[in-house]
mmCIF file of N, CA and C in Angstrom:
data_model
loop_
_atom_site.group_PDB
_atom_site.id
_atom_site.type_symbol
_atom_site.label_atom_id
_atom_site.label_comp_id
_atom_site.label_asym_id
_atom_site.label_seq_id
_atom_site.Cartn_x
_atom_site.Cartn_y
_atom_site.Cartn_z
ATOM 1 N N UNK A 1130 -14.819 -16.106 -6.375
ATOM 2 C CA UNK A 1130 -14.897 -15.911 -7.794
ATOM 3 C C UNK A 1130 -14.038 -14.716 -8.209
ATOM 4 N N UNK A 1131 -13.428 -14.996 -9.292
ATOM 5 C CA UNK A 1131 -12.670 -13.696 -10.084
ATOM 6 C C UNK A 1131 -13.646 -12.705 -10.084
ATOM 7 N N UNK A 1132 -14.578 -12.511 -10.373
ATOM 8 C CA UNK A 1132 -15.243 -11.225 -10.621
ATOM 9 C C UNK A 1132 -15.781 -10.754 -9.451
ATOM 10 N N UNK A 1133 -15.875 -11.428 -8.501
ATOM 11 C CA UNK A 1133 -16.457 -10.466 -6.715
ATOM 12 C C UNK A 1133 -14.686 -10.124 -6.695
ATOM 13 N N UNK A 1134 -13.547 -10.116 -6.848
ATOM 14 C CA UNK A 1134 -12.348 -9.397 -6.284
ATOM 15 C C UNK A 1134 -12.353 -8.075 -6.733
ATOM 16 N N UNK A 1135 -12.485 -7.381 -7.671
ATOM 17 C CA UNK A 1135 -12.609 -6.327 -8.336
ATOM 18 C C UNK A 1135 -14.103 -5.396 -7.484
ATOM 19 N N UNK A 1136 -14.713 -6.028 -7.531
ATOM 20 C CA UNK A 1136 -15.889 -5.345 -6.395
ATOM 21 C C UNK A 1136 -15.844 -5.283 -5.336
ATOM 22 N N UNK A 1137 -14.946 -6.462 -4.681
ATOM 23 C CA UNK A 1137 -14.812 -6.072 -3.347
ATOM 24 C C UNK A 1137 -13.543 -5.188 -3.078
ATOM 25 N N UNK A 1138 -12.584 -5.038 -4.426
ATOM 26 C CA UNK A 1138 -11.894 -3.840 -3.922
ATOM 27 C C UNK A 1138 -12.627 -2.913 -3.829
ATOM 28 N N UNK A 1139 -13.645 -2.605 -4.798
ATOM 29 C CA UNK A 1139 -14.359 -1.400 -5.004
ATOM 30 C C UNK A 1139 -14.715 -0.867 -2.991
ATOM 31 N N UNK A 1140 -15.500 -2.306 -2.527
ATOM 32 C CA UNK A 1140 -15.812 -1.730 -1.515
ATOM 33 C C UNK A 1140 -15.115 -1.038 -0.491
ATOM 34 N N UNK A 1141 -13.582 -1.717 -0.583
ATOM 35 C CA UNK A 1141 -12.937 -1.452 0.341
ATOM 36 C C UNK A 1141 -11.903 0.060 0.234
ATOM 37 N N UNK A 1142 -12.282 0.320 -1.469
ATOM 38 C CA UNK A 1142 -11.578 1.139 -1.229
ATOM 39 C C UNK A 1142 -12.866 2.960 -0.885
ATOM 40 N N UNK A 1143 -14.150 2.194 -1.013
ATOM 41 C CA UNK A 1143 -15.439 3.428 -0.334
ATOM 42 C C UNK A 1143 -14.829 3.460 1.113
ATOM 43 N N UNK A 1144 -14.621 2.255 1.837
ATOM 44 C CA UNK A 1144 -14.591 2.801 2.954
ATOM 45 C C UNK A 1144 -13.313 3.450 3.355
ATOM 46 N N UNK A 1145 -12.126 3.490 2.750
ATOM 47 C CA UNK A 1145 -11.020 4.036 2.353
ATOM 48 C C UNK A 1145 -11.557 5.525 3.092
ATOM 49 N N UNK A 1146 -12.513 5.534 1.747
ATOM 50 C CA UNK A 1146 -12.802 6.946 1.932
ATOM 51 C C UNK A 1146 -13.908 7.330 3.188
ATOM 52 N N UNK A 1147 -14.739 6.467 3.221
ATOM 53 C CA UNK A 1147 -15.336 7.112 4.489
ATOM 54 C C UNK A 1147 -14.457 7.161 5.778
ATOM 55 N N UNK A 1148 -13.233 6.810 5.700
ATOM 56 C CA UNK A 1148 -12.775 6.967 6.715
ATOM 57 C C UNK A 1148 -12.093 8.708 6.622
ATOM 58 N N UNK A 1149 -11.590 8.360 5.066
ATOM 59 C CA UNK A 1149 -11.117 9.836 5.194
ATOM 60 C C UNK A 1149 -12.171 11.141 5.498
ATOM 61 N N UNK A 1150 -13.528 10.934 5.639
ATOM 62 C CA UNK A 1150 -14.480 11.929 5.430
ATOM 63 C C UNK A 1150 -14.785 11.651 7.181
ATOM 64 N N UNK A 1151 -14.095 11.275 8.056
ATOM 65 C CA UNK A 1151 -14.132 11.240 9.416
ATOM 66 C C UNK A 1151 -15.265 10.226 9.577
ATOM 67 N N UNK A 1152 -15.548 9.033 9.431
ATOM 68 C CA UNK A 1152 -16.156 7.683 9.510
ATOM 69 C C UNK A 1152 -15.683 6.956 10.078
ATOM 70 N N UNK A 1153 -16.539 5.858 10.363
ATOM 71 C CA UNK A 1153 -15.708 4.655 10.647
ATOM 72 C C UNK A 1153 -15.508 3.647 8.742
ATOM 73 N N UNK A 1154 -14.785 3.131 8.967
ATOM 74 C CA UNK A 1154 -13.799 3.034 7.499
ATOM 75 C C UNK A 1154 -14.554 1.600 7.088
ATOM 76 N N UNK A 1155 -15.693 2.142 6.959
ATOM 77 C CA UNK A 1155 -16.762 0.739 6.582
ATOM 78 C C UNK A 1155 -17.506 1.213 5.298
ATOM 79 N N UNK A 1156 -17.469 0.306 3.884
ATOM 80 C CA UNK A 1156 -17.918 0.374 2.325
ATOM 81 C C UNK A 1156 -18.828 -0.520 2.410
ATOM 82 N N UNK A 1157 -19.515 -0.213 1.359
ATOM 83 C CA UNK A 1157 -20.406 -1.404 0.564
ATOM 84 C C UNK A 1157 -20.719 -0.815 -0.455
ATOM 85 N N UNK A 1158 -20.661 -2.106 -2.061
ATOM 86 C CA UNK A 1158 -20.949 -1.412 -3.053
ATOM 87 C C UNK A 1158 -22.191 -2.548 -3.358
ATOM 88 N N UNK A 1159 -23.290 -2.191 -4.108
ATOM 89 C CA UNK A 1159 -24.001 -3.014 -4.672
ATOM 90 C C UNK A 1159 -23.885 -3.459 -6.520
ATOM 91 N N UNK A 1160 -24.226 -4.517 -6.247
ATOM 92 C CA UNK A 1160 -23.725 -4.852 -8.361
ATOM 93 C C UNK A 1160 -24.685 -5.794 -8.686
ATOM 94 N N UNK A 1161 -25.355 -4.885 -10.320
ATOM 95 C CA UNK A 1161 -26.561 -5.936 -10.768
ATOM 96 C C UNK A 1161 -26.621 -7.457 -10.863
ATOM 97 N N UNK A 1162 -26.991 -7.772 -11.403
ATOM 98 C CA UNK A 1162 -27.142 -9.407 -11.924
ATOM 99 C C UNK A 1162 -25.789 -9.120 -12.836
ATOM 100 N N UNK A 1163 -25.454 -8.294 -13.757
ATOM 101 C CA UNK A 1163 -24.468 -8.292 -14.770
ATOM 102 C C UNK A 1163 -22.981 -8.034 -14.367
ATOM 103 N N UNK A 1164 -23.154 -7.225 -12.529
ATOM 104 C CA UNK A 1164 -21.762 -7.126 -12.150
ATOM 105 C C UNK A 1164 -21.634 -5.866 -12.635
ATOM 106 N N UNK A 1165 -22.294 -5.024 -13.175
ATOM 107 C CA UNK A 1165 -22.295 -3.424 -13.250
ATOM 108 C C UNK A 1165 -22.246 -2.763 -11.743
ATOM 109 N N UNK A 1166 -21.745 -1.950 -11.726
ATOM 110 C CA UNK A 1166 -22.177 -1.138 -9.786
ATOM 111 C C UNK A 1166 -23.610 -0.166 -10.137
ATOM 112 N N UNK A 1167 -24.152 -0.358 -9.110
ATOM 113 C CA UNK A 1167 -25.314 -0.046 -8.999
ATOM 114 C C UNK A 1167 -25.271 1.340 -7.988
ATOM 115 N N UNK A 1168 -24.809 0.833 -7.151
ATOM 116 C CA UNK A 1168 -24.428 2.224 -5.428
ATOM 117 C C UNK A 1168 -23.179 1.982 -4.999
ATOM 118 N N UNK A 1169 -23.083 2.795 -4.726
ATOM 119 C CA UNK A 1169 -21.751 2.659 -3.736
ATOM 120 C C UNK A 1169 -22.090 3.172 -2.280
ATOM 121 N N UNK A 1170 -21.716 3.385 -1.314
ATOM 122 C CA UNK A 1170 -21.994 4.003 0.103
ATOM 123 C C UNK A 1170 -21.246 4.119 1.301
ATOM 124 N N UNK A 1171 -20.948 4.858 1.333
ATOM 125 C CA UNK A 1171 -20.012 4.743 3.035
ATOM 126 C C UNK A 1171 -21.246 4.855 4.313
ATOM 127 N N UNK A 1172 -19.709 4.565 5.284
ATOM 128 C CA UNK A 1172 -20.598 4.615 6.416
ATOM 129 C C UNK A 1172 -20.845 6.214 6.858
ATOM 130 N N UNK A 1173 -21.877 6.564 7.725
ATOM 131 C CA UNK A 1173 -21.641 7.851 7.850
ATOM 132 C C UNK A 1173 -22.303 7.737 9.536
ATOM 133 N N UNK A 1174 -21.836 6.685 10.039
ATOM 134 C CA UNK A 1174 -22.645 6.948 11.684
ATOM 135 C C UNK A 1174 -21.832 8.468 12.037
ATOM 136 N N UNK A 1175 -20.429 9.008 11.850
ATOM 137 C CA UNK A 1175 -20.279 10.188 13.087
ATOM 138 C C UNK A 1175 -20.700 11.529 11.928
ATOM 139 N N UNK A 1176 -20.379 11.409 10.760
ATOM 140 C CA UNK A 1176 -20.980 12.965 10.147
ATOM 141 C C UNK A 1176 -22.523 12.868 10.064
ATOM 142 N N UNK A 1177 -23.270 11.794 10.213
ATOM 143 C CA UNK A 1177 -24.277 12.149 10.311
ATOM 144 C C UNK A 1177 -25.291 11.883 12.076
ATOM 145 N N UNK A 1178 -24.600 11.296 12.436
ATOM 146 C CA UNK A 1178 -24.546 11.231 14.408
ATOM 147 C C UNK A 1178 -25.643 10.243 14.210
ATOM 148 N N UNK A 1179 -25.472 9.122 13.628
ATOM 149 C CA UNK A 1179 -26.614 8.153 13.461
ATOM 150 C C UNK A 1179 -25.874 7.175 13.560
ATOM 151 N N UNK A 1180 -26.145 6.614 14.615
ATOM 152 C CA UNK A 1180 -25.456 5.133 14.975
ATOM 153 C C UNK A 1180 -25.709 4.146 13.850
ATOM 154 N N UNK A 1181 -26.905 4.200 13.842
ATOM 155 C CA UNK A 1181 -27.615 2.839 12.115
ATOM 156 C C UNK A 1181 -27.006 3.139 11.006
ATOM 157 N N UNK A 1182 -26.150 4.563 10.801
ATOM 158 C CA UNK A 1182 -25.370 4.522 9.205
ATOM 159 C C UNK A 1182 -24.379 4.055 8.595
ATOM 160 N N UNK A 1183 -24.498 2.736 8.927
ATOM 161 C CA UNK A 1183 -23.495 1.738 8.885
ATOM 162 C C UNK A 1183 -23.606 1.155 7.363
ATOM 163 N N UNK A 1184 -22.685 1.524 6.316
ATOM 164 C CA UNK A 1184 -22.650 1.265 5.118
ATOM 165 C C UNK A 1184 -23.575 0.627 4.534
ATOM 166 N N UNK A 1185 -23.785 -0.730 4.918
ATOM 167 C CA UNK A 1185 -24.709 -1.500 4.479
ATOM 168 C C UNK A 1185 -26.187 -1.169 4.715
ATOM 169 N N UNK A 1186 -26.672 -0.524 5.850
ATOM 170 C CA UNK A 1186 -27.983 -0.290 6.005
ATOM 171 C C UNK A 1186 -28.422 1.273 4.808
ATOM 172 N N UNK A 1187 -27.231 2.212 4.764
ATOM 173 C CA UNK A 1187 -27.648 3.135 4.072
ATOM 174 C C UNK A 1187 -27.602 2.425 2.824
ATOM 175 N N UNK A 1188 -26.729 1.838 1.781
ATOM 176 C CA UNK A 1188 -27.260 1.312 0.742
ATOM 177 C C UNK A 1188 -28.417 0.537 0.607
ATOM 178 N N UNK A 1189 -28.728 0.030 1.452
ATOM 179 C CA UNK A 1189 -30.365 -0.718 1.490
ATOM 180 C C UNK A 1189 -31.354 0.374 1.769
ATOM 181 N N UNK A 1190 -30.993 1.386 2.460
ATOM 182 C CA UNK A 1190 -31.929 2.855 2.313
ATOM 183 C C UNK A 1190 -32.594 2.927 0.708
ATOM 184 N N UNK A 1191 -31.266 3.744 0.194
ATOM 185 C CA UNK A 1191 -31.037 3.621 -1.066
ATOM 186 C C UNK A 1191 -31.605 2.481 -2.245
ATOM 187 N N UNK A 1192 -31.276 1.578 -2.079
ATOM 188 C CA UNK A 1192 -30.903 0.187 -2.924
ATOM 189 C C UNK A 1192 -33.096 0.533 -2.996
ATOM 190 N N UNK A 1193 -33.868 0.429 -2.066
ATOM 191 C CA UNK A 1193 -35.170 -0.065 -1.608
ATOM 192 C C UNK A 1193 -35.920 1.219 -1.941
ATOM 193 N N UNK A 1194 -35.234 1.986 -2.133
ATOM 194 C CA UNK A 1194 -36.273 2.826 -3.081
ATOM 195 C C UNK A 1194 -36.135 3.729 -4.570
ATOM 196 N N UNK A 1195 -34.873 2.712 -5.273
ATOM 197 C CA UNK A 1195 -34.309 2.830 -6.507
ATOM 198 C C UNK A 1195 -34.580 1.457 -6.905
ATOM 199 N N UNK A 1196 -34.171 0.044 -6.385
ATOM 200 C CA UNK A 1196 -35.239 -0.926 -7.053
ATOM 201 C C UNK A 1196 -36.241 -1.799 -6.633
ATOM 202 N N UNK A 1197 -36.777 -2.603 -7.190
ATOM 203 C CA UNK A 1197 -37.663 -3.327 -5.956
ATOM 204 C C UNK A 1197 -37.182 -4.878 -6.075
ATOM 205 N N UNK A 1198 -37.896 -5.088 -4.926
ATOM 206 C CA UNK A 1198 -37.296 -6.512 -4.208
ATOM 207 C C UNK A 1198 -36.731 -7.605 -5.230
ATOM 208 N N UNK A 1199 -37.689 -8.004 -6.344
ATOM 209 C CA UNK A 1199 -37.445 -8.927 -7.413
ATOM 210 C C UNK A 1199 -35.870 -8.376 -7.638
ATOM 211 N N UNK A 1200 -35.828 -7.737 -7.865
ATOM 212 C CA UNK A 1200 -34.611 -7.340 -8.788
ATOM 213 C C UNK A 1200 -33.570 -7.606 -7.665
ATOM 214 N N UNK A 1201 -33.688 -6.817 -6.468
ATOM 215 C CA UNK A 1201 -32.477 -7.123 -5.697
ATOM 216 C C UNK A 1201 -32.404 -8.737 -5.073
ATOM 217 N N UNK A 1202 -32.889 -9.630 -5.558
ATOM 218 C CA UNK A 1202 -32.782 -10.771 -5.749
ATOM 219 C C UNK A 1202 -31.665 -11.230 -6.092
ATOM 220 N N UNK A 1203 -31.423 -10.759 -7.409
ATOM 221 C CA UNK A 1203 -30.766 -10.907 -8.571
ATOM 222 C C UNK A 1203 -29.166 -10.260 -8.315
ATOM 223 N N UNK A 1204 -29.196 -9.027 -7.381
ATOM 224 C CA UNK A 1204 -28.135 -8.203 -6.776
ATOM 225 C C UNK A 1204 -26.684 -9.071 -5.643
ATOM 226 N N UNK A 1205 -25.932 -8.411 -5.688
ATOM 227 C CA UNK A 1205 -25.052 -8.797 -4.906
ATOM 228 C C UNK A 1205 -24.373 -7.655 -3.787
ATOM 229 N N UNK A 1206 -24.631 -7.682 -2.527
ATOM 230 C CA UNK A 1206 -24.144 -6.499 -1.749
ATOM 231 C C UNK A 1206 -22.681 -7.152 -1.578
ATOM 232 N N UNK A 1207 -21.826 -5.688 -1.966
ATOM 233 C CA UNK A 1207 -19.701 -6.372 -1.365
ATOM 234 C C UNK A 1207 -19.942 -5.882 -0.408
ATOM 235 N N UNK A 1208 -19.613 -5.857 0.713
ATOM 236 C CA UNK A 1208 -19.376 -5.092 1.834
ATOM 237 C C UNK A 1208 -17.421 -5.072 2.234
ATOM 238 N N UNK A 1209 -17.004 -4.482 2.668
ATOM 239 C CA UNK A 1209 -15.614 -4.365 2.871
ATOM 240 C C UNK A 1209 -15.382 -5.128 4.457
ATOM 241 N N UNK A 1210 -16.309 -5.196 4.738
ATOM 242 C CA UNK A 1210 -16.269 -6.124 6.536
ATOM 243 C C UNK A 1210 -17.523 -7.081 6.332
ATOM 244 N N UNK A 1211 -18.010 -7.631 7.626
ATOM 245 C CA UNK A 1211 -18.707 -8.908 7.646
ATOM 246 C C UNK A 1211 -19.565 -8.002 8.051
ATOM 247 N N UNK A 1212 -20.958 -8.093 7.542
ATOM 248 C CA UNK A 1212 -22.012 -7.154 8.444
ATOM 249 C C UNK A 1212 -21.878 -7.533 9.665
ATOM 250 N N UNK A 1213 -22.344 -6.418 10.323
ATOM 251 C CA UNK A 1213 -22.716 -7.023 11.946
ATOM 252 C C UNK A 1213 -24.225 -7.204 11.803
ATOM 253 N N UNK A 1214 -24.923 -8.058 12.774
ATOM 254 C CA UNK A 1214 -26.378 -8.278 13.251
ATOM 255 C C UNK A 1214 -27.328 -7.628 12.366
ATOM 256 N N UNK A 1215 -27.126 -6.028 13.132
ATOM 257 C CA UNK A 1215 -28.193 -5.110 11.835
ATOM 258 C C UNK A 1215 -28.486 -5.063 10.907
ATOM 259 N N UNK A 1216 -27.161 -5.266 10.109
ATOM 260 C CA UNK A 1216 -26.896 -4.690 8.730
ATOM 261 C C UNK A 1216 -27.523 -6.432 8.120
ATOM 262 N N UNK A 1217 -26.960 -7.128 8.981
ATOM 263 C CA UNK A 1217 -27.685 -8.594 8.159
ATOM 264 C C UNK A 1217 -29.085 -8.958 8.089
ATOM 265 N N UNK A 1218 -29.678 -8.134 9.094
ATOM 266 C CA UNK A 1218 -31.110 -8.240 9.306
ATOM 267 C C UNK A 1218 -31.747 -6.957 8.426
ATOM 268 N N UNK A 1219 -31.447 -6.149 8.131
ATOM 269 C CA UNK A 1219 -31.362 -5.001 6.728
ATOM 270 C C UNK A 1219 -31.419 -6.299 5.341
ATOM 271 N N UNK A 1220 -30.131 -6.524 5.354
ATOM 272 C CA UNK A 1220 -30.000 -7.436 4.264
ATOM 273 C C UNK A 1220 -30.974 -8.564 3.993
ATOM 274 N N UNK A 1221 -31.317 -9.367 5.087
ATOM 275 C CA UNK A 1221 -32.726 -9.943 4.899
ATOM 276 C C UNK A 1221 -33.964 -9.861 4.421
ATOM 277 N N UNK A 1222 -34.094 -8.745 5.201
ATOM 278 C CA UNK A 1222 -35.443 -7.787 4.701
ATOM 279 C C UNK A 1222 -35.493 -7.192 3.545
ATOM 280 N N UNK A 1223 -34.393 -6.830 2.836
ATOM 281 C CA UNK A 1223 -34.118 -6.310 1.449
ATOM 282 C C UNK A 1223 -34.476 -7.277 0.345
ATOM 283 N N UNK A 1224 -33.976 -8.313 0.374
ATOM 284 C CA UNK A 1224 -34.333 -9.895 -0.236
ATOM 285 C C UNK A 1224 -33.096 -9.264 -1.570
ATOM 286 N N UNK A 1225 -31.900 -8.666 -0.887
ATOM 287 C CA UNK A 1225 -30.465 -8.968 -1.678
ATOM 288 C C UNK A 1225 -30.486 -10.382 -1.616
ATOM 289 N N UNK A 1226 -30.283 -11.106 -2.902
ATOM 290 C CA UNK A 1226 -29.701 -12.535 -2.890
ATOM 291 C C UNK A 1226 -28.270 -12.448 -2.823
ATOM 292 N N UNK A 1227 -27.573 -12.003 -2.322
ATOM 293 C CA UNK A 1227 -26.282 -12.705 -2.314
ATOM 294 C C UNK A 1227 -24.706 -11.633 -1.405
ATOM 295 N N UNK A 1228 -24.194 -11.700 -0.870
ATOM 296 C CA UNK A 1228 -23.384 -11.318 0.097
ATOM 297 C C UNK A 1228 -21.771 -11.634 0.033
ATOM 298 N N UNK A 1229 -20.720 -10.441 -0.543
ATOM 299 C CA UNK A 1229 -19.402 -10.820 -0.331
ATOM 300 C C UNK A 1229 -19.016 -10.003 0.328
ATOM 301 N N UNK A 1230 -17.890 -10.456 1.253
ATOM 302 C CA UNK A 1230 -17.290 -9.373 2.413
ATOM 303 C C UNK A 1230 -15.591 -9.936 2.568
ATOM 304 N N UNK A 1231 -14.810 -8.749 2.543
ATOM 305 C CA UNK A 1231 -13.359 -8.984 3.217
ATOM 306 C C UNK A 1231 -13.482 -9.199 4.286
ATOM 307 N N UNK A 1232 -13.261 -8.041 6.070
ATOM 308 C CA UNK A 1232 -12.410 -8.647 6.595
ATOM 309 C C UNK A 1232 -13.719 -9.048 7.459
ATOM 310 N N UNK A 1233 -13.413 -10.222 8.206
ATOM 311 C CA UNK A 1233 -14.208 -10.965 8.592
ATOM 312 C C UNK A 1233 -14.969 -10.602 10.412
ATOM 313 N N UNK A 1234 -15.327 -10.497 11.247
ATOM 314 C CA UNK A 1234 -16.071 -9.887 12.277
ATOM 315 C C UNK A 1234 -15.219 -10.366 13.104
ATOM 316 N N UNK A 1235 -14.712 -11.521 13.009
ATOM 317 C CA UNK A 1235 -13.600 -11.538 14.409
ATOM 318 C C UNK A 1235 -12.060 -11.126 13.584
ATOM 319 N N UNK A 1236 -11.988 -10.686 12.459
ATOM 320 C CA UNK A 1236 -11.274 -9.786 12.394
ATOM 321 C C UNK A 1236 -11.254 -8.705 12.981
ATOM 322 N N UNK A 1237 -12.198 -7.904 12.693
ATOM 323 C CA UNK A 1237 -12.086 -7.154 12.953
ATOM 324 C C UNK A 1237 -12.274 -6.603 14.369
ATOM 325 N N UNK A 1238 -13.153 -7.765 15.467
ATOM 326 C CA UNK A 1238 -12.776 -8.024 16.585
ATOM 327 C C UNK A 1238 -10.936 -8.137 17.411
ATOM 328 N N UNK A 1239 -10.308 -8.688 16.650
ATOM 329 C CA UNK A 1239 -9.515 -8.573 17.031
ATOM 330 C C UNK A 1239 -8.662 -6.793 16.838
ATOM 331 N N UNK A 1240 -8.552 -6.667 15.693
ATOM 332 C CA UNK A 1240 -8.311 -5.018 15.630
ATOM 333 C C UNK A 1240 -8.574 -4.266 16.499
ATOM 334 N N UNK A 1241 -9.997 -4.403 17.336
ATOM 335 C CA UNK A 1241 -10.868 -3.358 17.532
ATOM 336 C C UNK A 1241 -10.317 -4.061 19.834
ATOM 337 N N UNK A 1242 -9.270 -4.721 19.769
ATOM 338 C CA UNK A 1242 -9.244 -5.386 20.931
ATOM 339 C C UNK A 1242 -8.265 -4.678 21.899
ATOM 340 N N UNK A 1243 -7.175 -3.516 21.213
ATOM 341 C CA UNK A 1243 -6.598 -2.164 21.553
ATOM 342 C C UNK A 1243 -7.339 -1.255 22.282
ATOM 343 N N UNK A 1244 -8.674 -1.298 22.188
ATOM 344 C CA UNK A 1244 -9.287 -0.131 22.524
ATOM 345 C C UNK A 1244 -10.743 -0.282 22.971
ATOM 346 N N UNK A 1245 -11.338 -1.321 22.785
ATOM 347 C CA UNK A 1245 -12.082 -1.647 23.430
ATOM 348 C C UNK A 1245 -12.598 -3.462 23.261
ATOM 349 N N UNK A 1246 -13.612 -4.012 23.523
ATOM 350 C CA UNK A 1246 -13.984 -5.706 23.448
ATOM 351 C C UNK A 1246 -14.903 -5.440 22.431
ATOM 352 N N UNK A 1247 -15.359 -4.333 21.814
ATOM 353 C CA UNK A 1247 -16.163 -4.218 20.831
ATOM 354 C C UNK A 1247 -17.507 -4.986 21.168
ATOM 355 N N UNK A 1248 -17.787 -5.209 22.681
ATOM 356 C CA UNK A 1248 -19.088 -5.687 22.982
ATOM 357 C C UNK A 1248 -19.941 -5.280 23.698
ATOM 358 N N UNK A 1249 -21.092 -4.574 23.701
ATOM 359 C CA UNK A 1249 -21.172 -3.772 24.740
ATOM 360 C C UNK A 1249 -22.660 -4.403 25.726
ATOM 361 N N UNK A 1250 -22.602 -4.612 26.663
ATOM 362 C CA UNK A 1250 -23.546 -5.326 27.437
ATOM 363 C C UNK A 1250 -24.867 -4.371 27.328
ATOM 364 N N UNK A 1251 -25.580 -5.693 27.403
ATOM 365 C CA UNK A 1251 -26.949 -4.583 26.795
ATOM 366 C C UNK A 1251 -28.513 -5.556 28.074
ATOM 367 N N UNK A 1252 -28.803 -5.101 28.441
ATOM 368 C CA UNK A 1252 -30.055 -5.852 29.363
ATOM 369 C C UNK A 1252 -31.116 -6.161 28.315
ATOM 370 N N UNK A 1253 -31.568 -7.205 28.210
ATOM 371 C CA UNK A 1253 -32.918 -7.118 27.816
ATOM 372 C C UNK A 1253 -33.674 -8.478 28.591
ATOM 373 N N UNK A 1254 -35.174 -7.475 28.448
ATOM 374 C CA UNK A 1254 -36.284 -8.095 29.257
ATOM 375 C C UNK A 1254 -37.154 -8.429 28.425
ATOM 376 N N UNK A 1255 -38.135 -9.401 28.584
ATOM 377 C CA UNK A 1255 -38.956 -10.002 27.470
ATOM 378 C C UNK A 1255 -38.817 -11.552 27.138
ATOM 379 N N UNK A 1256 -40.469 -11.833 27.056
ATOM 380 C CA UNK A 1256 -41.553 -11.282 26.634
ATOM 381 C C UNK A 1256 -42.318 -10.977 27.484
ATOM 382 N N UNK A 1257 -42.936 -9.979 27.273
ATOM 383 C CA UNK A 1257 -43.547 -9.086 28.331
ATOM 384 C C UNK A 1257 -45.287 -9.021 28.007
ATOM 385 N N UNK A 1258 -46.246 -8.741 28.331
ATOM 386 C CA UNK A 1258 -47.189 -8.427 28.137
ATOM 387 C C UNK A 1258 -48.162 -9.151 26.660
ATOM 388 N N UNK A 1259 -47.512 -10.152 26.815
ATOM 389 C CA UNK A 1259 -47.775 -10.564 25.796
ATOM 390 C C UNK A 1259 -49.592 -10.781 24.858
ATOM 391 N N UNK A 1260 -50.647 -10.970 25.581
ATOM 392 C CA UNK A 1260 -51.639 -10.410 25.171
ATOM 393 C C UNK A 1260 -51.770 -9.448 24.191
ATOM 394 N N UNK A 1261 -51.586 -7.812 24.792
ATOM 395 C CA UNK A 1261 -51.383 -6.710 24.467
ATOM 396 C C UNK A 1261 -50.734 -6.641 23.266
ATOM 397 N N UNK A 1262 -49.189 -7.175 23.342
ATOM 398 C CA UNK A 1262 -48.596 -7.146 21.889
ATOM 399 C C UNK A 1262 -48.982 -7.931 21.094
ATOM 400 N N UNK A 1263 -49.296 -8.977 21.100
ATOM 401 C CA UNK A 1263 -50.429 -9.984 19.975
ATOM 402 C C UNK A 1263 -51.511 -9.016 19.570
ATOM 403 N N UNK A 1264 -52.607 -8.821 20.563
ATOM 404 C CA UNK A 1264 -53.568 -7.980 19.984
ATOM 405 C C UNK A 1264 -53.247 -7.348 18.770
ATOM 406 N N UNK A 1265 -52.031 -6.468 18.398
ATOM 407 C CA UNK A 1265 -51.996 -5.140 17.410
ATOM 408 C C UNK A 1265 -51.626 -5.988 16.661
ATOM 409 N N UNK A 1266 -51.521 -7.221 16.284
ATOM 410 C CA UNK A 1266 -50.836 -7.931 15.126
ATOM 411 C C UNK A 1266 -52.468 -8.723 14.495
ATOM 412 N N UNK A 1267 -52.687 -9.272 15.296
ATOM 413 C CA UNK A 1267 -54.587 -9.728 15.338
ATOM 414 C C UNK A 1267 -55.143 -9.047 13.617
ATOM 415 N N UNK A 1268 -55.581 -10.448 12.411
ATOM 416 C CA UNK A 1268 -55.519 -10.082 11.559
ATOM 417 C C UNK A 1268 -54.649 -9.397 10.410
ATOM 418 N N UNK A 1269 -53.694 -9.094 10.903
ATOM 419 C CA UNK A 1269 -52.377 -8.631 9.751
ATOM 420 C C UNK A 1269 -52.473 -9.365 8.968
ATOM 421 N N UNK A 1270 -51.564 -10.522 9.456
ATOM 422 C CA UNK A 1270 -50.736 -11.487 9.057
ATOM 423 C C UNK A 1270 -51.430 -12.345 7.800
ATOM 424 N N UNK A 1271 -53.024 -12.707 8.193
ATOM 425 C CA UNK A 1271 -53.302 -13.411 7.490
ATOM 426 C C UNK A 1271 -53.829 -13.092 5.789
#
């Protein structure tokens, strides 16, 4: 759509800047139902030494306790890249209805293919004990 290009420059040109503020060069802007900007946000994983400050999760910081869920319904997150995993599972949980992004994850996979596979092997074990972890859920839900 004509009107996400203008926002998603917006985003791309936040992360412009978070790169210049020693970041990794990752934006996201959020925009009401009307296409007004709402936040803007860079990434800040190395000035703030937080791996999770990945543009999109800090505007959902933000975004989740300036409006509530109904409304960000109605919202649109730009992001300047494709979220990764986290940031989409952020975005879920937020109940943002709606998602535009430039460069795309195997874009930026490929970029990122100079210097490292951008994948990093990770072990996991599970499900484990499963009793135990049911128990603490026992009644929540319902």
């Amino acid at each position: 759509m004509k009107r996400d290009e203008p926002l998603l420059l917006a985003a791309i040109e936040v992360a412009r800047r978070a790169r210049e503020n020693g970041n990794h060069p990752f934006g996201a802007v959020l925009a009401g139902p009307d296409g007004a900007v709402l936040l803007e946000v860079e990434n800040t994983v190395v000035t703030d030494r937080d791996p999770t400050g990945h543009a999109e999760t800090n505007l959902i910081r933000l975004a989740g306790r300036e409006f509530g869920a109904g409304f960000l319904q109605e919202c649109t997150l730009y992001a300047s890249t494709e979220p990764c995993e986290m940031c989409a599972g952020a975005i879920y949980w937020s109940e943002i209805g709606r998602v535009v992004y430039g460069l795309s994850r195997s874009g930026l996979l490929e970029l990122r293919q100079a210097s490292t596979t951008g994948q990093l092997p990770i072990e996991v074990t599970g499900p484990m004990l499963l009793e135990e972890a049911r128990a603490v859920h026992a009644g929540f839900w319902a």
